[in-house]
mmCIF file of C-alpha atoms in Angstrom:
data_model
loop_
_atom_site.group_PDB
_atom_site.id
_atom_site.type_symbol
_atom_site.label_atom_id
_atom_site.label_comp_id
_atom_site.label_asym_id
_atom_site.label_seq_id
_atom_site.Cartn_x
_atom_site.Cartn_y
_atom_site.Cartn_z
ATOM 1 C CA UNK A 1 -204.597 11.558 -81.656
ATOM 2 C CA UNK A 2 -202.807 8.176 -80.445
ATOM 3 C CA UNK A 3 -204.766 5.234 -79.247
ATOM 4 C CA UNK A 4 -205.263 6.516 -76.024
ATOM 5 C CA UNK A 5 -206.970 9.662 -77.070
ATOM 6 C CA UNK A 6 -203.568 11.788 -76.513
ATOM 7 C CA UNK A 7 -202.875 14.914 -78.816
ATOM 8 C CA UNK A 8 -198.874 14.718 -80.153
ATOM 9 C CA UNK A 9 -199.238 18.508 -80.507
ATOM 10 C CA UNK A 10 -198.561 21.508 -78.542
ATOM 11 C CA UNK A 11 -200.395 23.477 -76.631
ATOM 12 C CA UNK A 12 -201.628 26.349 -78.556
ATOM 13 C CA UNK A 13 -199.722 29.326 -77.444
ATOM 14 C CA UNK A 14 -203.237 30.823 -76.763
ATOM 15 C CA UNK A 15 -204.359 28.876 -74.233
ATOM 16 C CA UNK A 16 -205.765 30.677 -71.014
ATOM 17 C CA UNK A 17 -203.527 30.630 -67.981
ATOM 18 C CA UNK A 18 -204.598 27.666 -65.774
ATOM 19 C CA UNK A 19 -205.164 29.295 -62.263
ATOM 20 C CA UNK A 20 -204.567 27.279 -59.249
ATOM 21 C CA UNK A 21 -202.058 23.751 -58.256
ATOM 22 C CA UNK A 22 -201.471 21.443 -60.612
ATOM 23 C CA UNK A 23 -200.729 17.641 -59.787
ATOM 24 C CA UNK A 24 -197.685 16.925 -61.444
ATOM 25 C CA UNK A 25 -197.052 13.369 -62.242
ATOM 26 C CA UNK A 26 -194.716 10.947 -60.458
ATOM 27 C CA UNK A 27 -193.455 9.435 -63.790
ATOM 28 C CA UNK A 28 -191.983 11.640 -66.415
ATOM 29 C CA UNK A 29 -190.995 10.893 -69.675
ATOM 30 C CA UNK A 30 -187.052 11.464 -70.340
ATOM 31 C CA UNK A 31 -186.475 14.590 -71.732
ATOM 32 C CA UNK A 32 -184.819 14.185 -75.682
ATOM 33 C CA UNK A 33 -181.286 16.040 -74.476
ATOM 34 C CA UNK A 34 -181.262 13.810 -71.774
ATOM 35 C CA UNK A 35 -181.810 10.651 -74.308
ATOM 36 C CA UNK A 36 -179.025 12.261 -75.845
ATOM 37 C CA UNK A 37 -176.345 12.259 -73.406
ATOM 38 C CA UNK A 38 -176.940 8.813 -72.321
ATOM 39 C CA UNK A 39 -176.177 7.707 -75.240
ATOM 40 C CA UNK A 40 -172.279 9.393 -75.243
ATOM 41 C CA UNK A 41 -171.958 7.567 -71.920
ATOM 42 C CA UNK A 42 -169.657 5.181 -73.683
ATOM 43 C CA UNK A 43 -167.553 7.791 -74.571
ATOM 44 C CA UNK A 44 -166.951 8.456 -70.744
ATOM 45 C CA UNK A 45 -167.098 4.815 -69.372
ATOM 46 C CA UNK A 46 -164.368 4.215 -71.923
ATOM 47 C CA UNK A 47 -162.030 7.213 -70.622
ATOM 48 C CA UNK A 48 -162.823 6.031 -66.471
ATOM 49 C CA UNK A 49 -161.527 2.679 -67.804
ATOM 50 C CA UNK A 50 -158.212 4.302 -69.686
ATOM 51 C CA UNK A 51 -157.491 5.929 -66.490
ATOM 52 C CA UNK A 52 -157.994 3.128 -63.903
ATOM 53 C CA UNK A 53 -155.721 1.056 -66.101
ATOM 54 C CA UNK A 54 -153.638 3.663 -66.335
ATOM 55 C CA UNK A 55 -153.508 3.813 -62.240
ATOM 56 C CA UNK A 56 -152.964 0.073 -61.909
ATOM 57 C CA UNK A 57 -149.647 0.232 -64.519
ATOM 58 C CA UNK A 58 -148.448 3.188 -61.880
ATOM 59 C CA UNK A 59 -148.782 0.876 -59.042
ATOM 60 C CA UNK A 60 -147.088 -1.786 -60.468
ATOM 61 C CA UNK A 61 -144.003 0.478 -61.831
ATOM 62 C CA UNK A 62 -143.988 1.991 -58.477
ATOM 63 C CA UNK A 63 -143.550 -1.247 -56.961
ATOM 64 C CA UNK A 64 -140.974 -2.700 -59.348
ATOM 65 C CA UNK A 65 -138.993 0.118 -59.086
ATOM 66 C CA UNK A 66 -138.861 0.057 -55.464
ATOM 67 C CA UNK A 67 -138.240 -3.603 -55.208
ATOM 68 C CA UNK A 68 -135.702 -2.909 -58.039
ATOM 69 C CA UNK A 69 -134.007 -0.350 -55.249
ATOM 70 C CA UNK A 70 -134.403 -2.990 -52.625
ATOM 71 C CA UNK A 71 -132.588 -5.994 -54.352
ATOM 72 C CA UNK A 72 -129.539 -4.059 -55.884
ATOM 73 C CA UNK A 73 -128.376 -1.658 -52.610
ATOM 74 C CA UNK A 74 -126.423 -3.808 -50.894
ATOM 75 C CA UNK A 75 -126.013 -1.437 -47.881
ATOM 76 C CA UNK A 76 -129.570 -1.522 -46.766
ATOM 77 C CA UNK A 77 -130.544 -2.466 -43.372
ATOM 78 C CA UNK A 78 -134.177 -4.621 -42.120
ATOM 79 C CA UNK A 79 -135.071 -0.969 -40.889
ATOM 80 C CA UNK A 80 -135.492 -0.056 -44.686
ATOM 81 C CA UNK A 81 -137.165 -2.474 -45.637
ATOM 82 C CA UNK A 82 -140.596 -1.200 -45.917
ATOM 83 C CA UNK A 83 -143.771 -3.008 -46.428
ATOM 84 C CA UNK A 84 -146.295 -0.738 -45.405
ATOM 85 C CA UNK A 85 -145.399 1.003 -48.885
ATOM 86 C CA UNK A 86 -146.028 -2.684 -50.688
ATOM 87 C CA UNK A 87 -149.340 -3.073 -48.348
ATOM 88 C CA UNK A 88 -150.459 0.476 -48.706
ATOM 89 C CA UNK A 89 -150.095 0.190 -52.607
ATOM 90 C CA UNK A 90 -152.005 -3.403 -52.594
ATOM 91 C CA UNK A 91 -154.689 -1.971 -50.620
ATOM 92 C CA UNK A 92 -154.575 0.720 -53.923
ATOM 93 C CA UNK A 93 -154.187 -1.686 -56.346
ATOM 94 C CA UNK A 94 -157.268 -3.789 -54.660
ATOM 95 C CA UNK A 95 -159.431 -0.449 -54.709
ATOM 96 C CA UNK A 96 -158.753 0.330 -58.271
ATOM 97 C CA UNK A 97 -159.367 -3.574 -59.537
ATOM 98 C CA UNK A 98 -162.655 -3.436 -57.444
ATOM 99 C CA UNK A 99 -163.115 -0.215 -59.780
ATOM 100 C CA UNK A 100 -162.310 -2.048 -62.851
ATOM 101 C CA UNK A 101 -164.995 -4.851 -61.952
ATOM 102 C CA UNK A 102 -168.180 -2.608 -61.038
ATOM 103 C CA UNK A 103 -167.510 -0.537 -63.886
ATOM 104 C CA UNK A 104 -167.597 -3.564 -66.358
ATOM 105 C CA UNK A 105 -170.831 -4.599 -65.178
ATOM 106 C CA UNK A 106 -171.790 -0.989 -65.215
ATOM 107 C CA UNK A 107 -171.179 -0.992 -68.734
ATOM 108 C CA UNK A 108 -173.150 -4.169 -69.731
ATOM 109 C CA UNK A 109 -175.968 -2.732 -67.599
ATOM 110 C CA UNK A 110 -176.019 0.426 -69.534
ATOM 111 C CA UNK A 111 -175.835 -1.246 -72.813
ATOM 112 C CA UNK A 112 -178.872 -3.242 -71.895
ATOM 113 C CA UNK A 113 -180.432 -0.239 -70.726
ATOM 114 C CA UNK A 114 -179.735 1.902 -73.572
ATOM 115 C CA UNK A 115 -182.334 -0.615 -75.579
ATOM 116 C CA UNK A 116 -184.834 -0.909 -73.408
ATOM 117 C CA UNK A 117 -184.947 3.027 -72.974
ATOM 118 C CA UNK A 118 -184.914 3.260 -76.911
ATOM 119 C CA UNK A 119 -188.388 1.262 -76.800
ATOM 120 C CA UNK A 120 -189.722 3.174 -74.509
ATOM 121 C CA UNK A 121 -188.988 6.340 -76.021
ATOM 122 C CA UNK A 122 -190.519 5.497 -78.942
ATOM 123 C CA UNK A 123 -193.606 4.500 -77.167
ATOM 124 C CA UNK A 124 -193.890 7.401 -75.185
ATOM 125 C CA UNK A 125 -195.404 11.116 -75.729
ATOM 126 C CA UNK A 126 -194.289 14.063 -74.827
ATOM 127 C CA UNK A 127 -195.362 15.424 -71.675
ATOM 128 C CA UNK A 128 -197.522 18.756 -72.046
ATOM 129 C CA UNK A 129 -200.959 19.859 -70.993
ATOM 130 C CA UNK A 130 -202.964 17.692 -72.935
ATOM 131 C CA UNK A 131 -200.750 14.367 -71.592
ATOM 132 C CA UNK A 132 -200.455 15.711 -67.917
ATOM 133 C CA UNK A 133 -203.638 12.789 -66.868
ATOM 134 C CA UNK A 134 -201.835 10.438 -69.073
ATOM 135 C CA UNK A 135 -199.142 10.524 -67.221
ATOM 136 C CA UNK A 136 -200.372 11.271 -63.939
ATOM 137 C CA UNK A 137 -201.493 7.670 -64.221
ATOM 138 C CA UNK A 138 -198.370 6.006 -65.132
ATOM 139 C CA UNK A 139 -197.762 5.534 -61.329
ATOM 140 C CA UNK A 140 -196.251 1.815 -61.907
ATOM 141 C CA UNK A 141 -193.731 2.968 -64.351
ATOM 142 C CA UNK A 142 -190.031 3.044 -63.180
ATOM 143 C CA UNK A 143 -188.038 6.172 -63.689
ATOM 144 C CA UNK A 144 -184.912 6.713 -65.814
ATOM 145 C CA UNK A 145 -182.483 6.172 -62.274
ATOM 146 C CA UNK A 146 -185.018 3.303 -61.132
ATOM 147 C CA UNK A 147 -184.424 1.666 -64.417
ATOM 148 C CA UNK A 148 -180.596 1.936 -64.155
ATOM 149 C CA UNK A 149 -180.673 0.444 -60.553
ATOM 150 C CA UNK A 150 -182.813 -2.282 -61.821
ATOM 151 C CA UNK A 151 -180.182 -3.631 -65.083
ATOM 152 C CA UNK A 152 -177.522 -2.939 -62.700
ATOM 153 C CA UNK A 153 -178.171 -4.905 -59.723
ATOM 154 C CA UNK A 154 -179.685 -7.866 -62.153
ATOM 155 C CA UNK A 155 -176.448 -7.859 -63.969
ATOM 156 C CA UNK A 156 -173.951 -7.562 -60.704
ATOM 157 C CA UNK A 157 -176.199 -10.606 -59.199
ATOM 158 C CA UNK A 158 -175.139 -12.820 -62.250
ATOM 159 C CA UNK A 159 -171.822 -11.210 -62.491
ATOM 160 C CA UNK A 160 -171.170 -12.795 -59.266
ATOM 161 C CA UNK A 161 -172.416 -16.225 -59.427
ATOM 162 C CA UNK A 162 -170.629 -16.401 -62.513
ATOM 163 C CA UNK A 163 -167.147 -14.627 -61.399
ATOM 164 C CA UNK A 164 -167.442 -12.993 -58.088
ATOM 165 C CA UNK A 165 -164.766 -10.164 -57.576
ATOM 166 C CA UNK A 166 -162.768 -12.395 -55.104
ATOM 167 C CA UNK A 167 -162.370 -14.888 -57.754
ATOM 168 C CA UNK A 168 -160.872 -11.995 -60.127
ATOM 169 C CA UNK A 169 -158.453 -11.279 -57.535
ATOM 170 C CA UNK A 170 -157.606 -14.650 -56.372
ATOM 171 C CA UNK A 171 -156.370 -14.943 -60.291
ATOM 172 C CA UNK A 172 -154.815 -11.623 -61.029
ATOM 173 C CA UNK A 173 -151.237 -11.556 -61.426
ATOM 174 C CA UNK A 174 -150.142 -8.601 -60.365
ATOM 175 C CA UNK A 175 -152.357 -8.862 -57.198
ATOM 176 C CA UNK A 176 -151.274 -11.862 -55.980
ATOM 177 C CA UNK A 177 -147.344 -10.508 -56.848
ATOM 178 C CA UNK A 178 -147.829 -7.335 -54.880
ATOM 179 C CA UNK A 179 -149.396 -9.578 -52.187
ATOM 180 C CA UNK A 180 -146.776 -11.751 -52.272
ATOM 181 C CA UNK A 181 -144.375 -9.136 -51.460
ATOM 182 C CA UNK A 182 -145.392 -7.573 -48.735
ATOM 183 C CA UNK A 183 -146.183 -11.149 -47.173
ATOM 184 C CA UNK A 184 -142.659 -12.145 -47.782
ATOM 185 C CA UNK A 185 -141.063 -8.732 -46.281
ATOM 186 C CA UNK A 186 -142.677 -9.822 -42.811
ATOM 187 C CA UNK A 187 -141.957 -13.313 -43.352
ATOM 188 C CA UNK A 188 -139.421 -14.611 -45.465
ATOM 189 C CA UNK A 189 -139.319 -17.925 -44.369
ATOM 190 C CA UNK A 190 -143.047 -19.028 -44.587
ATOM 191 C CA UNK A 191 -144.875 -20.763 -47.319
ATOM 192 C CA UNK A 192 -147.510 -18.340 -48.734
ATOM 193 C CA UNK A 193 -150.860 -18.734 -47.768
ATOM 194 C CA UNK A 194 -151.654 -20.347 -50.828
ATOM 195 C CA UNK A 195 -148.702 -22.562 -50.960
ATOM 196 C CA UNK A 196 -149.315 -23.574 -47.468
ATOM 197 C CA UNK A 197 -150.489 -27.155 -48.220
ATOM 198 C CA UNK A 198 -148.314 -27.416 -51.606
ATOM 199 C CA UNK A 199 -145.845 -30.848 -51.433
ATOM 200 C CA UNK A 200 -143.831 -29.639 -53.812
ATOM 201 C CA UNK A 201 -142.108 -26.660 -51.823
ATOM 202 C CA UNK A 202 -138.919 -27.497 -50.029
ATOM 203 C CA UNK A 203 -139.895 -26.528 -46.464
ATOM 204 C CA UNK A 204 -138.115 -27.577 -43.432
ATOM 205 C CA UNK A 205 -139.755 -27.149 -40.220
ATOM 206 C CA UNK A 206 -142.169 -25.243 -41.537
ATOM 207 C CA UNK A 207 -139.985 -23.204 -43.145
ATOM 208 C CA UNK A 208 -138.640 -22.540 -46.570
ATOM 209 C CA UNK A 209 -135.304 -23.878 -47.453
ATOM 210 C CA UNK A 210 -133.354 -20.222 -48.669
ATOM 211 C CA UNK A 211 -130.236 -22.185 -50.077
ATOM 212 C CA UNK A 212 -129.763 -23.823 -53.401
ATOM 213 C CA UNK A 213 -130.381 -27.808 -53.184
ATOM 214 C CA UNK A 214 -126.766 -28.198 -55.119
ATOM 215 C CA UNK A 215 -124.499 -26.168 -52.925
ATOM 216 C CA UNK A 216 -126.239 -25.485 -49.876
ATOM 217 C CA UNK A 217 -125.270 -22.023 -50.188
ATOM 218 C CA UNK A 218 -127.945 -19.016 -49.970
ATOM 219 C CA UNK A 219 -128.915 -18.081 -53.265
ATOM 220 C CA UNK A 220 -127.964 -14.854 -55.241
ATOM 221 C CA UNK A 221 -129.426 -15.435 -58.374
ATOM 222 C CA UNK A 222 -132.369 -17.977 -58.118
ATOM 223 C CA UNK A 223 -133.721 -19.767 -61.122
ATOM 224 C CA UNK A 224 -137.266 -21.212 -60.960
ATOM 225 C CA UNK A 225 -138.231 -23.872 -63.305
ATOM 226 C CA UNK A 226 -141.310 -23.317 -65.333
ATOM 227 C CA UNK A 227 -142.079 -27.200 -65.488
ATOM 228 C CA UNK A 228 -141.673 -28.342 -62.343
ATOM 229 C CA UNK A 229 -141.407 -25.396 -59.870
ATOM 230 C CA UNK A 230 -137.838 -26.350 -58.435
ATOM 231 C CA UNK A 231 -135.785 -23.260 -57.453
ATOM 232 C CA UNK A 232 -131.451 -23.427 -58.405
ATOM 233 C CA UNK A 233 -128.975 -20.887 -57.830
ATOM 234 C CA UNK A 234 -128.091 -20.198 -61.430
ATOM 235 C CA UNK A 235 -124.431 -21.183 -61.947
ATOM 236 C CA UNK A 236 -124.480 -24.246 -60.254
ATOM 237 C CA UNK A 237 -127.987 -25.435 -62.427
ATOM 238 C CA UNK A 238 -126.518 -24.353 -65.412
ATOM 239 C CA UNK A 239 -122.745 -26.659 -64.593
ATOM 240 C CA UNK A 240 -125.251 -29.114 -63.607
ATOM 241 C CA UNK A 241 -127.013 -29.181 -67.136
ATOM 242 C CA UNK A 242 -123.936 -29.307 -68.900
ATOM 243 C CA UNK A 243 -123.888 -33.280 -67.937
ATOM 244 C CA UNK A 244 -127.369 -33.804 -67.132
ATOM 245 C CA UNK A 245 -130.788 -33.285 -68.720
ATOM 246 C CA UNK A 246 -133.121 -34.442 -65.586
ATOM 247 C CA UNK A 247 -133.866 -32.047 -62.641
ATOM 248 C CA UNK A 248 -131.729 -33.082 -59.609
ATOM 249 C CA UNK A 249 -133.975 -32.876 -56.897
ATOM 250 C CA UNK A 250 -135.029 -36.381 -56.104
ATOM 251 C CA UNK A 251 -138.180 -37.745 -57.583
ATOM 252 C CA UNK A 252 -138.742 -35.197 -60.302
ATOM 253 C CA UNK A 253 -137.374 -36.247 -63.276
ATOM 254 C CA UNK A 254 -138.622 -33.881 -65.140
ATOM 255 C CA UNK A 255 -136.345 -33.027 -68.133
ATOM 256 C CA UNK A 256 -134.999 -29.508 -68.187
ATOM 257 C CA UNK A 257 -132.576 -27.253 -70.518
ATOM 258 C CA UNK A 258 -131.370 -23.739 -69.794
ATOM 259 C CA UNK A 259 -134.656 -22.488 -71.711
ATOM 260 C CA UNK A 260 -137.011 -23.684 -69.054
ATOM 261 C CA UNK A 261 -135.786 -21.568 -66.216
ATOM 262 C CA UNK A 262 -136.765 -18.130 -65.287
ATOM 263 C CA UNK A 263 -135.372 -15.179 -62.839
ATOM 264 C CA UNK A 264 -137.441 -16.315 -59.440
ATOM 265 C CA UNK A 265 -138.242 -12.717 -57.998
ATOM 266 C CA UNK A 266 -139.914 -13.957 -54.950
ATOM 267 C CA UNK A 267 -136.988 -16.391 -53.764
ATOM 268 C CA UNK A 268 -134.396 -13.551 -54.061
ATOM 269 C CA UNK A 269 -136.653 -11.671 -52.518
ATOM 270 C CA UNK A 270 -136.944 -13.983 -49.493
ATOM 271 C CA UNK A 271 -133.373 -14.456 -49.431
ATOM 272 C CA UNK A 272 -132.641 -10.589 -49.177
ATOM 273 C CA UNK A 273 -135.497 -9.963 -46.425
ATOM 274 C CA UNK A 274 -134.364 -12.630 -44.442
ATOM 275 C CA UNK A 275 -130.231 -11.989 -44.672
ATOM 276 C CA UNK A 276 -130.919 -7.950 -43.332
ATOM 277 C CA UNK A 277 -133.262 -9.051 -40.599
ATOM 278 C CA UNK A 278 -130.487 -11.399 -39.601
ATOM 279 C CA UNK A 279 -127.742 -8.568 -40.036
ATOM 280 C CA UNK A 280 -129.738 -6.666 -37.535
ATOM 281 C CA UNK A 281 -130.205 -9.249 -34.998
ATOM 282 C CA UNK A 282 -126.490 -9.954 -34.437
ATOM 283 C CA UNK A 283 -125.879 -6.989 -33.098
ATOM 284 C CA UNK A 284 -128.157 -7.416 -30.801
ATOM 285 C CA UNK A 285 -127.438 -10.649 -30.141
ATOM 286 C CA UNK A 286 -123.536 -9.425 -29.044
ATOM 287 C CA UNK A 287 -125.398 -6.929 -26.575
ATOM 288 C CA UNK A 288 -127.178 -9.250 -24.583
ATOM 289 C CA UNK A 289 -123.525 -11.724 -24.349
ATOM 290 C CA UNK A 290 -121.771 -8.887 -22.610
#
């Protein structure tokens, strides 16, 4: 007998057969197997994360490979170029991080969980005959899926004052790339909507200057610098270097070698986008003169 005057044994298998309804309880104990398999839930939450990072490195390739086939085919036309395929993938790629984020706090939820159910077990009796009133008065106690609710929504309510999911996106990499791109496919000449209010950009009129500062020609093989964002055409940077150490555009100063400039995706990007939407329009444009 426990402290509350409950027998931990079973019913004796002679017992009479109670005739009539019983009132079964609204709170039940959880059942040992059940104990049991919430505690391999790691084992699963670990494989749902494998494959959502999985999906997300499928996107990406995807998208690299297609913006691969978009920057080396010089015979394409603006009618190829195809940004519901870069939106429809960043609408994917935003699914699958939202994934990634509810099932981290999913996971720290079930860890906290896991202890407090632990306590609880240990605790409890197990529900037979000689329990059923016990329990049948345990009408404040919150069941297994109640519990679960609870930790989670506590922990997604912190989670979110402390890093809310558009915060996560606003400073994920490959989000803001595959954003990027399909922005840039529609509009190759505007600032992004975060670079909108950025002095440093070389805009003109609003728009983005597509030719290199040095010889004014569209560029073919931008170079960004990593210390002070200034876009090049790479042969006439690197002659440039040979004689100088200072970055030419006006005001900078900053000091640069060959080591602190990178492949700029995004400009050759822009520059490709916006030479086959002008290849199509002149066409057009000899049309309407006759």
């Amino acid at each position: 007998m426990d402290s509350e005057g409950i027998s931990h044994n079973n019913v004796p298998q002679d017992e009479s057969i109670i005739t009539g309804s019983i009132d079964l309880p609204e709170y039940f104990p959880l059942n040992q197997s059940l104990v049991k398999d919430f505690e391999r839930t790691g084992r699963l939450q670990t494989k749902v994360d494998q494959t959502i990072k999985e999906s997300i490195n499928n996107i990406l390739s995807q998208t690299e490979e297609y913006l691969k086939f978009l920057l080396d085919d010089e015979n394409l036309t603006s009618m190829d170029l195809d940004s519901k395929f870069f939106s429809t993938n960043l609408i994917t790629l935003e699914s699958l991080l939202k994934s990634q984020y509810e099932l981290g706090i999913w996971k720290k939820s079930v860890e906290e969980s896991k202890l407090k159910i632990r306590l609880k077990q240990r605790q409890e009796v197990e529900l037979n005959l000689e329990s059923l009133e016990y329990y049948q008065n345990q009408v404040d106690e919150d069941h297994f899926g109640d519990l679960m609710k609870k930790e989670y929504d506590e922990y997604r309510d912190i989670h979110n004052q402390e890093t809310s999911f558009q915060t996560i996106l606003a400073t994920n990499d490959s989000y803001k790339y595959l954003k990027n791109v399909a922005f840039i496919l529609q509009n190759p000449q505007h600032p992004l909507p975060e670079e909108a209010e950025d002095d440093e950009l070389e805009v003109a009129g609003g728009k983005i200057s597509l030719k290199d500062p040095l010889s004014l020609n569209y560029y073919h093989t931008p170079l960004i610098s990593k210390k002070c964002g200034h876009i090049f055409e790479q042969d006439t940077i690197f002659d440039y270097l040979n004689n100088n150490s200072k970055c030419p555009v006006d005001g900078c100063g900053a000091v640069l070698t060959r080591n602190d400039l990178k492949p700029d995706k995004i400009m050759t990007l822009r520059v490709k986008a916006h030479l086959l939407k002008d290849k199509t329009k002149k066409p057009q444009a000899n049309v309407d003169r006759l």
